[in-house]
Amino acid sequence: MKLFQVLLVVLVLVLNLFMAFPSWAKTPSLVNDVDDFQVGQKVIWLYKARADFDEVHKIPAEVVKLSEKQVQIKIRKNNEFINRWVNPNKLEKFCQDKRKFKDCEENS
């Protein structure tokens, strides 16, 4: 009887792992240009104070680190620099001269 209970528990665990396996697969990023960001690049962070606000603040920032899903940026707040991990969907490339950067014309 005890062997039956152990086998049943193992069977349930294996079934759960089997059903969860597709979620382990690497999902493609929602942003195609995540690889376009580089450390040290100047960007604009599209910041919303709250999710239900319509107003979007454009905050100048600099890319510090890159990961698969997020980008760490450095921003100035109260005359100090702080780092924030943000979604790459919330970043725009910062271009001072559109003649030099062809990517800016595509994003504008």
PDB file of C-alpha atoms in Angstrom:
ATOM      1  CA  MET A   1       0.000   0.000   0.000  1.00  0.00           C
ATOM      2  CA  LYS A   2       2.821   2.400   0.857  1.00  0.00           C
ATOM      3  CA  LEU A   3       4.527   1.620  -2.450  1.00  0.00           C
ATOM      4  CA  PHE A   4       1.306   2.524  -4.276  1.00  0.00           C
ATOM      5  CA  GLN A   5       1.161   5.914  -2.514  1.00  0.00           C
ATOM      6  CA  VAL A   6       4.789   6.675  -3.380  1.00  0.00           C
ATOM      7  CA  LEU A   7       4.237   5.706  -7.019  1.00  0.00           C
ATOM      8  CA  LEU A   8       1.124   7.863  -7.160  1.00  0.00           C
ATOM      9  CA  VAL A   9       3.010  10.893  -5.797  1.00  0.00           C
ATOM     10  CA  VAL A  10       5.861  10.338  -8.261  1.00  0.00           C
ATOM     11  CA  LEU A  11       3.374   9.986 -11.119  1.00  0.00           C
ATOM     12  CA  VAL A  12       1.655  13.254 -10.164  1.00  0.00           C
ATOM     13  CA  LEU A  13       5.022  15.057  -9.970  1.00  0.00           C
ATOM     14  CA  VAL A  14       6.101  13.727 -13.356  1.00  0.00           C
ATOM     15  CA  LEU A  15       2.793  14.776 -14.919  1.00  0.00           C
ATOM     16  CA  ASN A  16       3.131  18.274 -13.448  1.00  0.00           C
ATOM     17  CA  LEU A  17       6.676  18.596 -14.768  1.00  0.00           C
ATOM     18  CA  PHE A  18       5.605  17.319 -18.176  1.00  0.00           C
ATOM     19  CA  MET A  19       2.751  19.827 -18.367  1.00  0.00           C
ATOM     20  CA  ALA A  20       5.003  22.707 -17.259  1.00  0.00           C
ATOM     21  CA  PHE A  21       7.778  21.868 -19.732  1.00  0.00           C
ATOM     22  CA  PRO A  22       6.577  24.187 -22.569  1.00  0.00           C
ATOM     23  CA  SER A  23       6.763  27.164 -20.204  1.00  0.00           C
ATOM     24  CA  TRP A  24      10.477  26.473 -19.689  1.00  0.00           C
ATOM     25  CA  ALA A  25      11.183  27.166 -23.331  1.00  0.00           C
ATOM     26  CA  LYS A  26      12.844  30.454 -24.077  1.00  0.00           C
ATOM     27  CA  THR A  27      10.148  32.816 -25.289  1.00  0.00           C
ATOM     28  CA  PRO A  28      11.016  35.396 -27.921  1.00  0.00           C
ATOM     29  CA  SER A  29      11.316  38.962 -26.739  1.00  0.00           C
ATOM     30  CA  LEU A  30       8.518  41.396 -27.485  1.00  0.00           C
ATOM     31  CA  VAL A  31      11.121  43.882 -28.658  1.00  0.00           C
ATOM     32  CA  ASN A  32      13.183  43.066 -31.729  1.00  0.00           C
ATOM     33  CA  ASP A  33      15.744  45.793 -31.129  1.00  0.00           C
ATOM     34  CA  VAL A  34      16.899  44.788 -27.627  1.00  0.00           C
ATOM     35  CA  ASP A  35      20.240  43.899 -29.175  1.00  0.00           C
ATOM     36  CA  ASP A  36      20.469  47.404 -30.631  1.00  0.00           C
ATOM     37  CA  PHE A  37      21.110  48.934 -27.213  1.00  0.00           C
ATOM     38  CA  GLN A  38      24.720  49.257 -26.113  1.00  0.00           C
ATOM     39  CA  VAL A  39      26.307  50.048 -22.768  1.00  0.00           C
ATOM     40  CA  GLY A  40      26.965  53.778 -22.573  1.00  0.00           C
ATOM     41  CA  GLN A  41      24.298  54.642 -25.139  1.00  0.00           C
ATOM     42  CA  LYS A  42      22.099  57.663 -24.447  1.00  0.00           C
ATOM     43  CA  VAL A  43      18.383  56.835 -24.405  1.00  0.00           C
ATOM     44  CA  ILE A  44      15.048  58.381 -23.471  1.00  0.00           C
ATOM     45  CA  TRP A  45      13.048  56.551 -20.792  1.00  0.00           C
ATOM     46  CA  LEU A  46       9.272  56.821 -21.308  1.00  0.00           C
ATOM     47  CA  TYR A  47       8.191  56.912 -17.652  1.00  0.00           C
ATOM     48  CA  LYS A  48       4.632  56.776 -16.337  1.00  0.00           C
ATOM     49  CA  ALA A  49       4.216  57.622 -12.669  1.00  0.00           C
ATOM     50  CA  ARG A  50       1.344  55.137 -12.378  1.00  0.00           C
ATOM     51  CA  ALA A  51      -0.156  52.618 -14.751  1.00  0.00           C
ATOM     52  CA  ASP A  52      -3.499  54.433 -14.885  1.00  0.00           C
ATOM     53  CA  PHE A  53      -1.938  57.820 -15.769  1.00  0.00           C
ATOM     54  CA  ASP A  54      -1.991  58.968 -19.377  1.00  0.00           C
ATOM     55  CA  GLU A  55       0.911  61.385 -18.989  1.00  0.00           C
ATOM     56  CA  VAL A  56       4.293  59.999 -20.063  1.00  0.00           C
ATOM     57  CA  HIS A  57       7.508  61.703 -18.909  1.00  0.00           C
ATOM     58  CA  LYS A  58      10.523  61.575 -21.202  1.00  0.00           C
ATOM     59  CA  ILE A  59      13.588  61.179 -18.985  1.00  0.00           C
ATOM     60  CA  PRO A  60      17.127  61.209 -20.412  1.00  0.00           C
ATOM     61  CA  ALA A  61      19.161  58.182 -19.342  1.00  0.00           C
ATOM     62  CA  GLU A  62      22.244  56.136 -20.149  1.00  0.00           C
ATOM     63  CA  VAL A  63      22.401  52.357 -20.601  1.00  0.00           C
ATOM     64  CA  VAL A  64      24.473  50.690 -17.856  1.00  0.00           C
ATOM     65  CA  LYS A  65      23.765  46.947 -18.227  1.00  0.00           C
ATOM     66  CA  LEU A  66      21.882  44.668 -20.594  1.00  0.00           C
ATOM     67  CA  SER A  67      20.014  41.450 -19.870  1.00  0.00           C
ATOM     68  CA  GLU A  68      17.637  39.272 -21.887  1.00  0.00           C
ATOM     69  CA  LYS A  69      14.478  40.921 -20.597  1.00  0.00           C
ATOM     70  CA  GLN A  70      15.503  44.268 -19.092  1.00  0.00           C
ATOM     71  CA  VAL A  71      17.951  47.110 -19.475  1.00  0.00           C
ATOM     72  CA  GLN A  72      19.596  48.871 -16.548  1.00  0.00           C
ATOM     73  CA  ILE A  73      19.746  52.621 -17.023  1.00  0.00           C
ATOM     74  CA  LYS A  74      21.364  55.450 -15.084  1.00  0.00           C
ATOM     75  CA  ILE A  75      19.201  58.515 -14.471  1.00  0.00           C
ATOM     76  CA  ARG A  76      19.677  61.713 -12.529  1.00  0.00           C
ATOM     77  CA  LYS A  77      17.345  62.279  -9.575  1.00  0.00           C
ATOM     78  CA  ASN A  78      17.837  65.116  -7.091  1.00  0.00           C
ATOM     79  CA  ASN A  79      21.365  65.779  -8.413  1.00  0.00           C
ATOM     80  CA  GLU A  80      22.353  62.142  -7.819  1.00  0.00           C
ATOM     81  CA  PHE A  81      22.663  59.284 -10.276  1.00  0.00           C
ATOM     82  CA  ILE A  82      20.539  56.212  -9.628  1.00  0.00           C
ATOM     83  CA  ASN A  83      20.164  52.960 -11.555  1.00  0.00           C
ATOM     84  CA  ARG A  84      16.848  51.452 -12.613  1.00  0.00           C
ATOM     85  CA  TRP A  85      15.994  48.198 -14.390  1.00  0.00           C
ATOM     86  CA  VAL A  86      13.421  48.965 -17.089  1.00  0.00           C
ATOM     87  CA  ASN A  87      11.625  47.183 -19.891  1.00  0.00           C
ATOM     88  CA  PRO A  88      13.269  47.894 -23.269  1.00  0.00           C
ATOM     89  CA  ASN A  89       9.802  48.688 -24.650  1.00  0.00           C
ATOM     90  CA  LYS A  90       9.916  51.853 -22.523  1.00  0.00           C
ATOM     91  CA  LEU A  91      13.148  53.133 -24.088  1.00  0.00           C
ATOM     92  CA  GLU A  92      13.760  55.246 -27.167  1.00  0.00           C
ATOM     93  CA  LYS A  93      17.091  55.868 -28.795  1.00  0.00           C
ATOM     94  CA  PHE A  94      18.392  59.390 -28.216  1.00  0.00           C
ATOM     95  CA  CYS A  95      19.733  61.043 -31.356  1.00  0.00           C
ATOM     96  CA  GLN A  96      21.146  64.539 -31.439  1.00  0.00           C
ATOM     97  CA  ASP A  97      21.824  64.640 -35.172  1.00  0.00           C
ATOM     98  CA  LYS A  98      19.448  62.670 -37.390  1.00  0.00           C
ATOM     99  CA  ARG A  99      21.842  62.884 -40.339  1.00  0.00           C
ATOM    100  CA  LYS A 100      24.347  60.668 -38.513  1.00  0.00           C
ATOM    101  CA  PHE A 101      21.909  58.056 -37.222  1.00  0.00           C
ATOM    102  CA  LYS A 102      19.680  56.259 -39.716  1.00  0.00           C
ATOM    103  CA  ASP A 103      17.961  54.342 -36.894  1.00  0.00           C
ATOM    104  CA  CYS A 104      16.488  57.586 -35.535  1.00  0.00           C
ATOM    105  CA  GLU A 105      14.508  58.152 -38.708  1.00  0.00           C
ATOM    106  CA  GLU A 106      12.974  54.690 -38.410  1.00  0.00           C
ATOM    107  CA  ASN A 107      11.964  55.201 -34.747  1.00  0.00           C
ATOM    108  CA  SER A 108      10.574  58.715 -35.214  1.00  0.00           C
TER     109      SER A 108
END
